[in-house]
PDB file of C-alpha atoms and ligand atoms in Angstrom:
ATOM      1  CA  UNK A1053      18.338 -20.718 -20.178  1.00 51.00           C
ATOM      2  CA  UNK A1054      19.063 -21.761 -16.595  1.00 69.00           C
ATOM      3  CA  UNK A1055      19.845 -18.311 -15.495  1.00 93.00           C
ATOM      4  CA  UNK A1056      16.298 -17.555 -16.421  1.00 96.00           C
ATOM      5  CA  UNK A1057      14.845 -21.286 -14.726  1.00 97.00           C
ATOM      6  CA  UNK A1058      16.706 -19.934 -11.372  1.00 97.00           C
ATOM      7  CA  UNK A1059      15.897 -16.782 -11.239  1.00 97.00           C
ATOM      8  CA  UNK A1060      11.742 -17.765 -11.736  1.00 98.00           C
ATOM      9  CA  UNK A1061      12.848 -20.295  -8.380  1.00 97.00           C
ATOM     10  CA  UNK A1062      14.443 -17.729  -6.546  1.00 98.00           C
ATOM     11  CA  UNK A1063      11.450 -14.771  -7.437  1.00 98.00           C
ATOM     12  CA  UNK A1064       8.794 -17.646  -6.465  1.00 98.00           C
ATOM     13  CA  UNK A1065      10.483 -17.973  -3.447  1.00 98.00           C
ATOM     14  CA  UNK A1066      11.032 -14.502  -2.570  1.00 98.00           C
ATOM     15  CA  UNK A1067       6.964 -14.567  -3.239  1.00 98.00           C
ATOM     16  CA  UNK A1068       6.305 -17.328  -0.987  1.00 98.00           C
ATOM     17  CA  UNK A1069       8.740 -16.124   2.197  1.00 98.00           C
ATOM     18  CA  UNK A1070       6.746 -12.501   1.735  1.00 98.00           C
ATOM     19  CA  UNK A1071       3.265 -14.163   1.807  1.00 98.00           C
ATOM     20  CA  UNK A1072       4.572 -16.488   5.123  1.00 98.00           C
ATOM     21  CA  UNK A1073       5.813 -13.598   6.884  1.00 98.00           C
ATOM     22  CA  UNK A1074       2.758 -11.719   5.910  1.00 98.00           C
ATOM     23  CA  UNK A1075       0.296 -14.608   7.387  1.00 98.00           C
ATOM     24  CA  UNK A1076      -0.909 -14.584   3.618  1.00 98.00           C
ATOM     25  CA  UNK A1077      -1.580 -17.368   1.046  1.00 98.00           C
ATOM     26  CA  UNK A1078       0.649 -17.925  -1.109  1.00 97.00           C
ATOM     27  CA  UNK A1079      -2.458 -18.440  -3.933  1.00 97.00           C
ATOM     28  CA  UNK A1080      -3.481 -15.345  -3.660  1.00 98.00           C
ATOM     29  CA  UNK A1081      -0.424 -13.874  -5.313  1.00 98.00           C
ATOM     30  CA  UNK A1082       0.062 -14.331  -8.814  1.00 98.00           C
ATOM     31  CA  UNK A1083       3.392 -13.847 -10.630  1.00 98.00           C
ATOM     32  CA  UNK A1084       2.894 -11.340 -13.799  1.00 98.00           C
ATOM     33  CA  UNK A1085       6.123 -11.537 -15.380  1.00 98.00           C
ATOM     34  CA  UNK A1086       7.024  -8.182 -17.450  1.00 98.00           C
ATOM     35  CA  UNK A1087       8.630  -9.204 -20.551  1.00 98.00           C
ATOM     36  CA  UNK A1088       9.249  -5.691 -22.141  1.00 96.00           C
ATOM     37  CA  UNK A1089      12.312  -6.324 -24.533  1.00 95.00           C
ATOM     38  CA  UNK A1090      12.701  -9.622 -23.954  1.00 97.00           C
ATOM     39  CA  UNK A1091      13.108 -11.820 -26.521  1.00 97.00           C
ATOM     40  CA  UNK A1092      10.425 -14.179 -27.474  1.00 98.00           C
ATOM     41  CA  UNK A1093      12.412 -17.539 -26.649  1.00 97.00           C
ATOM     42  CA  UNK A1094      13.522 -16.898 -23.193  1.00 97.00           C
ATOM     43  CA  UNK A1095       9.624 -15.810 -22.748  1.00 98.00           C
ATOM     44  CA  UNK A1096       8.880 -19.677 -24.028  1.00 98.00           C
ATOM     45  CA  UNK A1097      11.957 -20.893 -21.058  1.00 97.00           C
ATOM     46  CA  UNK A1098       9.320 -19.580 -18.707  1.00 98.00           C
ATOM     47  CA  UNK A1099       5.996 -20.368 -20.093  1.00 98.00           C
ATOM     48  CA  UNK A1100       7.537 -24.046 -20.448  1.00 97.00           C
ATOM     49  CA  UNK A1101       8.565 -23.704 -16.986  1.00 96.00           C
ATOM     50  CA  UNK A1102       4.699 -23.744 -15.934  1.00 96.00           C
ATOM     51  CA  UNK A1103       4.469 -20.172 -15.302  1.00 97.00           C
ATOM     52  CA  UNK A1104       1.304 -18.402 -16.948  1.00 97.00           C
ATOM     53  CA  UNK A1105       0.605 -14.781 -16.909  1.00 98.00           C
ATOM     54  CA  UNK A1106       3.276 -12.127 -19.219  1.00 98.00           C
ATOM     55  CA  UNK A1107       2.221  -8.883 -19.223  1.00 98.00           C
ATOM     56  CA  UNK A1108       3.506  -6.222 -22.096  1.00 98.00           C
ATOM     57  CA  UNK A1109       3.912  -2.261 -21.942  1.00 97.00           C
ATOM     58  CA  UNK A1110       3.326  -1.759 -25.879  1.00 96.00           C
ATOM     59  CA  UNK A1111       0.746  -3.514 -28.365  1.00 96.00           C
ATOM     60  CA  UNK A1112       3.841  -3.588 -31.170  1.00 96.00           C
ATOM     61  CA  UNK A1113       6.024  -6.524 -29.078  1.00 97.00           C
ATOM     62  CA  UNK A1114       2.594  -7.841 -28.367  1.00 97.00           C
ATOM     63  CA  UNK A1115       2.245  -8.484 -32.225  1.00 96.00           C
ATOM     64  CA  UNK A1116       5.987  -9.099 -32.780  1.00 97.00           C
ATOM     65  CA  UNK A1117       6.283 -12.227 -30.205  1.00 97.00           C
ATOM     66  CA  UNK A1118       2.926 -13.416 -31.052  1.00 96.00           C
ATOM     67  CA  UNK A1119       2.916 -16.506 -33.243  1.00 96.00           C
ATOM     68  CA  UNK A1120       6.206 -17.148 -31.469  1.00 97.00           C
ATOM     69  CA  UNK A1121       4.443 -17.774 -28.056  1.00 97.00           C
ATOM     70  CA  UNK A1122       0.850 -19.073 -29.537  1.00 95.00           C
ATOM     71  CA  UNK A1123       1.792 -22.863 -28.828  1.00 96.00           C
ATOM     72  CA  UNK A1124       2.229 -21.954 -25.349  1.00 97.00           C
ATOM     73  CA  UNK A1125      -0.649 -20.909 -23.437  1.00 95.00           C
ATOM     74  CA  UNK A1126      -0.727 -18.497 -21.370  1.00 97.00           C
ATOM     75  CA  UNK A1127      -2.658 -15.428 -20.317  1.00 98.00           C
ATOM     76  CA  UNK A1128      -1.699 -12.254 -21.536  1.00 98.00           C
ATOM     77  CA  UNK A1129      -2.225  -8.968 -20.016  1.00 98.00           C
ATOM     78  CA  UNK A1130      -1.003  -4.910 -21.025  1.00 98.00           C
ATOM     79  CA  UNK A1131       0.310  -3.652 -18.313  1.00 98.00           C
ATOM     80  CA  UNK A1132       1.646  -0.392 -20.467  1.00 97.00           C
ATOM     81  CA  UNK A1133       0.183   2.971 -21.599  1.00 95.00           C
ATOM     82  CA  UNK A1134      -2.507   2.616 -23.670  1.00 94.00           C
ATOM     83  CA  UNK A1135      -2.825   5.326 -26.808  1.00 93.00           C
ATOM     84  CA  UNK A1136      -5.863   5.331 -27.796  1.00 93.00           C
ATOM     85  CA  UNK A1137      -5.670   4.271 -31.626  1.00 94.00           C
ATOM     86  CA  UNK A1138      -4.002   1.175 -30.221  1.00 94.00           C
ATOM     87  CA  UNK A1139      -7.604  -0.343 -28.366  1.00 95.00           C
ATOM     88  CA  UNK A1140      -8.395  -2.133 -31.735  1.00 93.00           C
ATOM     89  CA  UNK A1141      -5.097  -3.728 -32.232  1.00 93.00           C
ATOM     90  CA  UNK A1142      -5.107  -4.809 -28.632  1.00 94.00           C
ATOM     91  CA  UNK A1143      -8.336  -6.696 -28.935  1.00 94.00           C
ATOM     92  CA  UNK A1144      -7.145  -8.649 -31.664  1.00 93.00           C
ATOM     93  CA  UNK A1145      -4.135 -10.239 -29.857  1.00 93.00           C
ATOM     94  CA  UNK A1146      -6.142 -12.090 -26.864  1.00 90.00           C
ATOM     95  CA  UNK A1147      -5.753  -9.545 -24.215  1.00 96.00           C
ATOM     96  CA  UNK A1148      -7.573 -10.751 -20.966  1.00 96.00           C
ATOM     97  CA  UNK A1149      -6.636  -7.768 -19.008  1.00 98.00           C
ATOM     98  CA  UNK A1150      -6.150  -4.288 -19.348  1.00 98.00           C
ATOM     99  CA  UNK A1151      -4.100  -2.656 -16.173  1.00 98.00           C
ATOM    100  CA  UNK A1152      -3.446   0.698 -16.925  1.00 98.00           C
ATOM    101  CA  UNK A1153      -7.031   2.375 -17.305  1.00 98.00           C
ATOM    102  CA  UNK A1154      -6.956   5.914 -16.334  1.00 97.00           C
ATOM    103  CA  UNK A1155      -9.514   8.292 -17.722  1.00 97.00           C
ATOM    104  CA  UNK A1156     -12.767   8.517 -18.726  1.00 97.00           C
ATOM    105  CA  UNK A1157     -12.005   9.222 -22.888  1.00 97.00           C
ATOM    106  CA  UNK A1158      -9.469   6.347 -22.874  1.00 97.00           C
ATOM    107  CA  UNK A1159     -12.561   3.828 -21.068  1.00 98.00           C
ATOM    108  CA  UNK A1160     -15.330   5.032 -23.853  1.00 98.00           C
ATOM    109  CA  UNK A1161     -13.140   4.729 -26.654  1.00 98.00           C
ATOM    110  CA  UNK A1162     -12.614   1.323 -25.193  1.00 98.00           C
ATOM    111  CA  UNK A1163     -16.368   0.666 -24.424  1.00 98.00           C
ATOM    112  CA  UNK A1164     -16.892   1.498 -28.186  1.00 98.00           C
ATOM    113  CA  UNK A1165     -14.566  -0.823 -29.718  1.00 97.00           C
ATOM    114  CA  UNK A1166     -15.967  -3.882 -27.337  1.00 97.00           C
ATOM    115  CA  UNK A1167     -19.224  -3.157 -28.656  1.00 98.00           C
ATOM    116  CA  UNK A1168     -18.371  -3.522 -32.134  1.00 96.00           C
ATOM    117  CA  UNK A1169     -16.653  -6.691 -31.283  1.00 95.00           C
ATOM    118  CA  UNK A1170     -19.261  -7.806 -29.197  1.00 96.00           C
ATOM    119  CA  UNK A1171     -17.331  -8.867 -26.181  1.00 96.00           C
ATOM    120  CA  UNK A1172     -15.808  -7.438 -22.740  1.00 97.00           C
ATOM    121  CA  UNK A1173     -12.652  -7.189 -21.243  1.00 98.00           C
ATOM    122  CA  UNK A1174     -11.689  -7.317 -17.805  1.00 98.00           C
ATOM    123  CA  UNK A1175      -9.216  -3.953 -16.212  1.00 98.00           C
ATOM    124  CA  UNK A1176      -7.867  -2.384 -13.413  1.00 98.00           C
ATOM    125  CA  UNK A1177      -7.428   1.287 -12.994  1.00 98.00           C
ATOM    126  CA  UNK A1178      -4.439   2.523 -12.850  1.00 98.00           C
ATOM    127  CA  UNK A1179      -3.439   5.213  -9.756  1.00 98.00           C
ATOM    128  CA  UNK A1180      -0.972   7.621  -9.663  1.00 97.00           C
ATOM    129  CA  UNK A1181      -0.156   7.254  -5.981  1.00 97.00           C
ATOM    130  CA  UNK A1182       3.734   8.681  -5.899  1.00 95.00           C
ATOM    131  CA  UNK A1183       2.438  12.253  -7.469  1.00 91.00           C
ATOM    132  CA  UNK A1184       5.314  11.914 -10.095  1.00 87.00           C
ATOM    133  CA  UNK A1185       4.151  13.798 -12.803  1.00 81.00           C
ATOM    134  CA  UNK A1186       6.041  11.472 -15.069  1.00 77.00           C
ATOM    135  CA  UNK A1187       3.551   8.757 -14.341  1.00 79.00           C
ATOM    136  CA  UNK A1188       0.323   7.730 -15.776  1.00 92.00           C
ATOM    137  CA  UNK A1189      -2.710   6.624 -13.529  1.00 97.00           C
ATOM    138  CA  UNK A1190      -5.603   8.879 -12.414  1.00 97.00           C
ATOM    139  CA  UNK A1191      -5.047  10.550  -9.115  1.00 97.00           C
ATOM    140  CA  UNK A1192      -6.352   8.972  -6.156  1.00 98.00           C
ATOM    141  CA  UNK A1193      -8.900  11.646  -5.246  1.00 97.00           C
ATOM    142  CA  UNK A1194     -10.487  11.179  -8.624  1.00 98.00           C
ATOM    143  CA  UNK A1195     -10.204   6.952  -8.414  1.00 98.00           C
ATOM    144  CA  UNK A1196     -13.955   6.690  -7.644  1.00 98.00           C
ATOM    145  CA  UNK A1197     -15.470   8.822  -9.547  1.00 98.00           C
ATOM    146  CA  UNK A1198     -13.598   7.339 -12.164  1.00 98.00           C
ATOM    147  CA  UNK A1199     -14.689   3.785 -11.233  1.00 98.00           C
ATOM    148  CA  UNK A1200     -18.615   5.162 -11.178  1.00 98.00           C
ATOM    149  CA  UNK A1201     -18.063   5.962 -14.732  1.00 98.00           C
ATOM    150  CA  UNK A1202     -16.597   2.984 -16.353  1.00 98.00           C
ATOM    151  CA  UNK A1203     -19.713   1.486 -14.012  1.00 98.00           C
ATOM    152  CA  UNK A1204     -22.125   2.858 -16.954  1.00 98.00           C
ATOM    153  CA  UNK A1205     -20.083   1.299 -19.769  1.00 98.00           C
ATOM    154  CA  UNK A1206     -21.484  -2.746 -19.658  1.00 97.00           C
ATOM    155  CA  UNK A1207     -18.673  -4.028 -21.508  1.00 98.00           C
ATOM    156  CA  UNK A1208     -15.851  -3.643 -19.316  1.00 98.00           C
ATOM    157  CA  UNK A1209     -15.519  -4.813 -15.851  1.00 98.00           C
ATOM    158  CA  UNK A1210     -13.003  -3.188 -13.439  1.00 98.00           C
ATOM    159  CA  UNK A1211     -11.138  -5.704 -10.983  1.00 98.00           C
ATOM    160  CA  UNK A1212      -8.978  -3.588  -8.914  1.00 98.00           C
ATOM    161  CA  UNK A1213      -6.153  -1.362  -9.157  1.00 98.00           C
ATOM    162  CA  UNK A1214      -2.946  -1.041 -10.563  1.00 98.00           C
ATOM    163  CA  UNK A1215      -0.174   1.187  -9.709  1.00 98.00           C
ATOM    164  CA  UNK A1216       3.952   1.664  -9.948  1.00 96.00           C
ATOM    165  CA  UNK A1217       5.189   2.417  -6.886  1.00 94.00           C
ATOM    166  CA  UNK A1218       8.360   5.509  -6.346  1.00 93.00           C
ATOM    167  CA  UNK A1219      11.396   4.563  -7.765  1.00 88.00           C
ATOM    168  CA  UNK A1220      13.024   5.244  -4.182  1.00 88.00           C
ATOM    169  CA  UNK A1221      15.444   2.554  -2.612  1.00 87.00           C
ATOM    170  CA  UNK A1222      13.844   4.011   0.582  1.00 91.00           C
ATOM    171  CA  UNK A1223      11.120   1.387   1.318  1.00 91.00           C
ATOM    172  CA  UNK A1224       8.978   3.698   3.859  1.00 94.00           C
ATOM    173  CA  UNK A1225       8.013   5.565   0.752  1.00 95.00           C
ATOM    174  CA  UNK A1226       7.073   2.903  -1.671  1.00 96.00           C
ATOM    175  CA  UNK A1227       4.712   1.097   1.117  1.00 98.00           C
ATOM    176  CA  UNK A1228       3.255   4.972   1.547  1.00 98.00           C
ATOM    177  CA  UNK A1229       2.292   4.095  -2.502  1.00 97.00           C
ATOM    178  CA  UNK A1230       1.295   0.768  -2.115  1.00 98.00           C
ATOM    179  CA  UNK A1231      -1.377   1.889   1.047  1.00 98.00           C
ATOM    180  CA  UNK A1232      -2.515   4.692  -0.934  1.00 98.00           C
ATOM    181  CA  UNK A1233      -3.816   1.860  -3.344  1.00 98.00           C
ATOM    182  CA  UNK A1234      -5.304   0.308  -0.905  1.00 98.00           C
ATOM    183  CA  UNK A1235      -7.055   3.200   0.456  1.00 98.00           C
ATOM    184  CA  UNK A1236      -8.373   3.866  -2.805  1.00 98.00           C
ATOM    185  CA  UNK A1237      -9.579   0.163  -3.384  1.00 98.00           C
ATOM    186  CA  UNK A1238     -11.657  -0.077   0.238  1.00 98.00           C
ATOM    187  CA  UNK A1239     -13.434   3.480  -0.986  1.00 98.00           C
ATOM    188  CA  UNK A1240     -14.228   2.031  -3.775  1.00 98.00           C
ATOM    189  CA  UNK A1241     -15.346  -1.370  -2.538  1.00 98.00           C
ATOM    190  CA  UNK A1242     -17.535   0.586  -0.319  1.00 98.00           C
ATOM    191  CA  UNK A1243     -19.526   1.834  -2.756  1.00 98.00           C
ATOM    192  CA  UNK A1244     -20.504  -1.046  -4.448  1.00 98.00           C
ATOM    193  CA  UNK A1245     -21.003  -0.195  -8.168  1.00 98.00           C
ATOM    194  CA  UNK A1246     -22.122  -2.628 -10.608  1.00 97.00           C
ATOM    195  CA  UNK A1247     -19.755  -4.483 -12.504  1.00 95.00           C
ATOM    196  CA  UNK A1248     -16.905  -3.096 -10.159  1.00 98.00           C
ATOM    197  CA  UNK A1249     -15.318  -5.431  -8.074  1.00 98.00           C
ATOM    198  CA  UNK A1250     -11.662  -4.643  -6.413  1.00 98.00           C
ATOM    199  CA  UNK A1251     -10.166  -8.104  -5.961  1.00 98.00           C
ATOM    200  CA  UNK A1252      -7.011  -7.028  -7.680  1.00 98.00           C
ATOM    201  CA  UNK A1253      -4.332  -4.910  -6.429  1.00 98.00           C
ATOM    202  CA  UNK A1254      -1.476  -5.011  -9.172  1.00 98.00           C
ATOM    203  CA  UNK A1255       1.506  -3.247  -7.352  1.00 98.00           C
ATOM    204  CA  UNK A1256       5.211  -4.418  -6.342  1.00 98.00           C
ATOM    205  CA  UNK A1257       8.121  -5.115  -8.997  1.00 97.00           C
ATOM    206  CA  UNK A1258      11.727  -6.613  -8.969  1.00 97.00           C
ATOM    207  CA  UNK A1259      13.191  -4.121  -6.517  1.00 94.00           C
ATOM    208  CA  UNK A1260       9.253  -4.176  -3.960  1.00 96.00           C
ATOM    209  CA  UNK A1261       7.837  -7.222  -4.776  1.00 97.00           C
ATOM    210  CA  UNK A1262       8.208  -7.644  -0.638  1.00 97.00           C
ATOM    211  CA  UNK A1263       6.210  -4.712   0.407  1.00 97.00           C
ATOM    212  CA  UNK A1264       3.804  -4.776  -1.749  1.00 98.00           C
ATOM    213  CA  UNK A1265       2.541  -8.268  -0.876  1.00 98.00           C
ATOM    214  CA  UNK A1266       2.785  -6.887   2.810  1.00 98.00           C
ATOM    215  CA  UNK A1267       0.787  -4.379   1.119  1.00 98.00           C
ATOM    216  CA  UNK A1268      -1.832  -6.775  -0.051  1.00 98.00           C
ATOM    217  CA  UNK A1269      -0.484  -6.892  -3.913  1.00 98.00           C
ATOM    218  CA  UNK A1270      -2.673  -9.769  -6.039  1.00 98.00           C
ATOM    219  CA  UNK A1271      -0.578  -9.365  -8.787  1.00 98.00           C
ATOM    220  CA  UNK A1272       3.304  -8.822  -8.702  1.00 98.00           C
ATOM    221  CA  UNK A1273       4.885  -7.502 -12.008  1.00 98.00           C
ATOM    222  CA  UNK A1274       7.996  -8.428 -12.253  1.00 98.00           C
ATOM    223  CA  UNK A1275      10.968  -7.752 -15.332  1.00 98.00           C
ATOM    224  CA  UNK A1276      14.398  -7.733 -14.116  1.00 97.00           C
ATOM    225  CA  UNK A1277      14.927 -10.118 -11.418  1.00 97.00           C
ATOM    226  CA  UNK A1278      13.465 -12.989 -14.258  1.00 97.00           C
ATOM    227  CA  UNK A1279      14.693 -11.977 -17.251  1.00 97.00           C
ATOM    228  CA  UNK A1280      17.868  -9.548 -16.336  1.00 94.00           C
ATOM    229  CA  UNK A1281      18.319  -6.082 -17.132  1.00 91.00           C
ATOM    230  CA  UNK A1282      16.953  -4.427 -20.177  1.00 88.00           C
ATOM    231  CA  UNK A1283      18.799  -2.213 -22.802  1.00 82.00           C
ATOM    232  CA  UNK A1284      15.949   0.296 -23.014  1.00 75.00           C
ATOM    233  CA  UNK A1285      15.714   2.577 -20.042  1.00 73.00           C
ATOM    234  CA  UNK A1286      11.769   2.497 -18.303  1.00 72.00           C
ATOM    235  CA  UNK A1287      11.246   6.299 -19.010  1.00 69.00           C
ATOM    236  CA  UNK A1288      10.961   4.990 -22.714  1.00 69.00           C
ATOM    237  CA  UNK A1289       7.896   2.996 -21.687  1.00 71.00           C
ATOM    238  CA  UNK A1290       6.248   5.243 -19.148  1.00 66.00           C
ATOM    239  CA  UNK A1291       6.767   8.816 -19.890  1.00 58.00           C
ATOM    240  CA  UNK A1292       5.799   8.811 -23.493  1.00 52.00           C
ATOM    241  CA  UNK A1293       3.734  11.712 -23.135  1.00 46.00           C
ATOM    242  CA  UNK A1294       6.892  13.917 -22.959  1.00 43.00           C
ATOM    243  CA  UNK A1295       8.969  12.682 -25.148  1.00 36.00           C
TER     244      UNK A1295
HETATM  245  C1  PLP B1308       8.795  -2.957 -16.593  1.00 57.29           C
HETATM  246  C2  PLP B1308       7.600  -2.956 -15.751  1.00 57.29           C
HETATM  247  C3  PLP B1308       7.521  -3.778 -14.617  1.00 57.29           C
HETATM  248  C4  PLP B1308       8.653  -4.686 -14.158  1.00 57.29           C
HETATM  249  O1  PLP B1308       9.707  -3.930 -13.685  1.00 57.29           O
HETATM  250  P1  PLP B1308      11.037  -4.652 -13.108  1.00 57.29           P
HETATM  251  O2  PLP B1308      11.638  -3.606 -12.261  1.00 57.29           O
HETATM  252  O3  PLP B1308      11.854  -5.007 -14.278  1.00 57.29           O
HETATM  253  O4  PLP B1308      10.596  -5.834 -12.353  1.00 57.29           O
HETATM  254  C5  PLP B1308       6.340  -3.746 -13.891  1.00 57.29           C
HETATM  255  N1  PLP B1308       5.301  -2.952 -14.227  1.00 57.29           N
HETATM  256  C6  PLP B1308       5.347  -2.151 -15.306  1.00 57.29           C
HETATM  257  C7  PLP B1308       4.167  -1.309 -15.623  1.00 57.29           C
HETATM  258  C8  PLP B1308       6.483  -2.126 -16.091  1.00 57.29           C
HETATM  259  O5  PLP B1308       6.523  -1.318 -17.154  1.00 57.29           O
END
């Protein structure tokens, strides 16, 4: 329990000594914390703590930790793959925000199941800026048309972007990511759609958290350096499609 009270210290500080050095806010940098695998009591450690927003990679542990976590508020987000026969589920369980939008079929299908709840839901598109083909996100050439469509569909409202950076311990590469993103959210910005805004740039984990705030990251995801390492390796959660 204190390991995970430190670590949330030691990651707000390594949040706070990026923003400084970065002539940033420190506000304007929110801590998502990535609870994948983690067990629903040391996610209640840090939602005790104060901190807020968890995000999730698969509706299942969503459903699994639920009740567990429902006396503690907080502001959940999927920051995972989303299959398509999973939308419903995910509006059930209080999702605010959606990060990992990334084609046009996956949007409608999403448009359709707000209207027959009669509410909206806030995302971010998610980019494919390290040309992995392993990785999800739309490419960044095809980013604004993308956000001109979801434009037409009234029910959901894009924010920003969202991306995961190379896995590279070389840091030159990862900020190449992270400005890709941002070159994608100023061409979009420019084109002022309705019900498009690009406040949000969700980029930077444990091992970038640094650059990407350089960067201009909003929102910093972060697993490992809160919660430790996981027993499941990543490719489980974001190469599904070739498993
Ligand atoms: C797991 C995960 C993270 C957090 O990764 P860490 O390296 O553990 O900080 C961030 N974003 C997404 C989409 C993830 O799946």
């Amino acid at each position: 329990m204190h390991s995970i009270l430190s670590r949330l210290r030691q990651t707000t500080d390594r949040i706070q000594k990026a923003c400084i050095l970065a002539g940033r806010d420190p506000a304007g940098v929110r801590l998502l914390l990535a609870t994948k695998t983690v067990a629903a009591r040391n996610i209640q450690i840090a939602l005790s703590a104060g901190y807020k927003l968890v995000g999730e990679n698969k509706v299942q542990e969503i459903k699994e930790k639920y009740a567990e976590l429902l006396k503690f508020p907080h502001e959940q987000h999927f920051i995972g793959h989303l299959q398509s026969n999973k939308i419903k589920d995910i509006l059930q369980y209080d999702v605010s925000c959606i990060h990992s939008i990334d084609c046009r079929v996956l949007a409608e299908k999403l448009e359709q199941r707000l209207a027959a709840a009669n509410r909206t839901i806030d995302i971010l598109i998610q980019v494919n800026t390290s040309g992995e083909r392993s990785k999800f996100g739309t490419s960044p050439a095809d980013a604004l048309a993308l956000a001109k469509h979801i434009s037409s569909l009234p029910r959901i409202r894009v924010k920003g972007l969202m991306t995961i950076g190379i896995f590279s311990a070389d840091h030159e590469k990862v900020r190449n990511c992270f400005r890709i993103l941002r070159g994608v959210q100023q061409n979009i910005a420019r084109a002022d759609l309705p019900g498009v805004t690009m406040k949000e740039l969700s980029m930077g984990m444990s091992q970038d958290l640094e650059v990407a705030i350089e960067e201009g990251a909003t929102i910093v995801r972060v697993g490992t350096a809160v919660f430790g390492e996981r027993p499941t390796p990543d490719s489980y959660y974001w190469n599904e499609h070739q498993t």
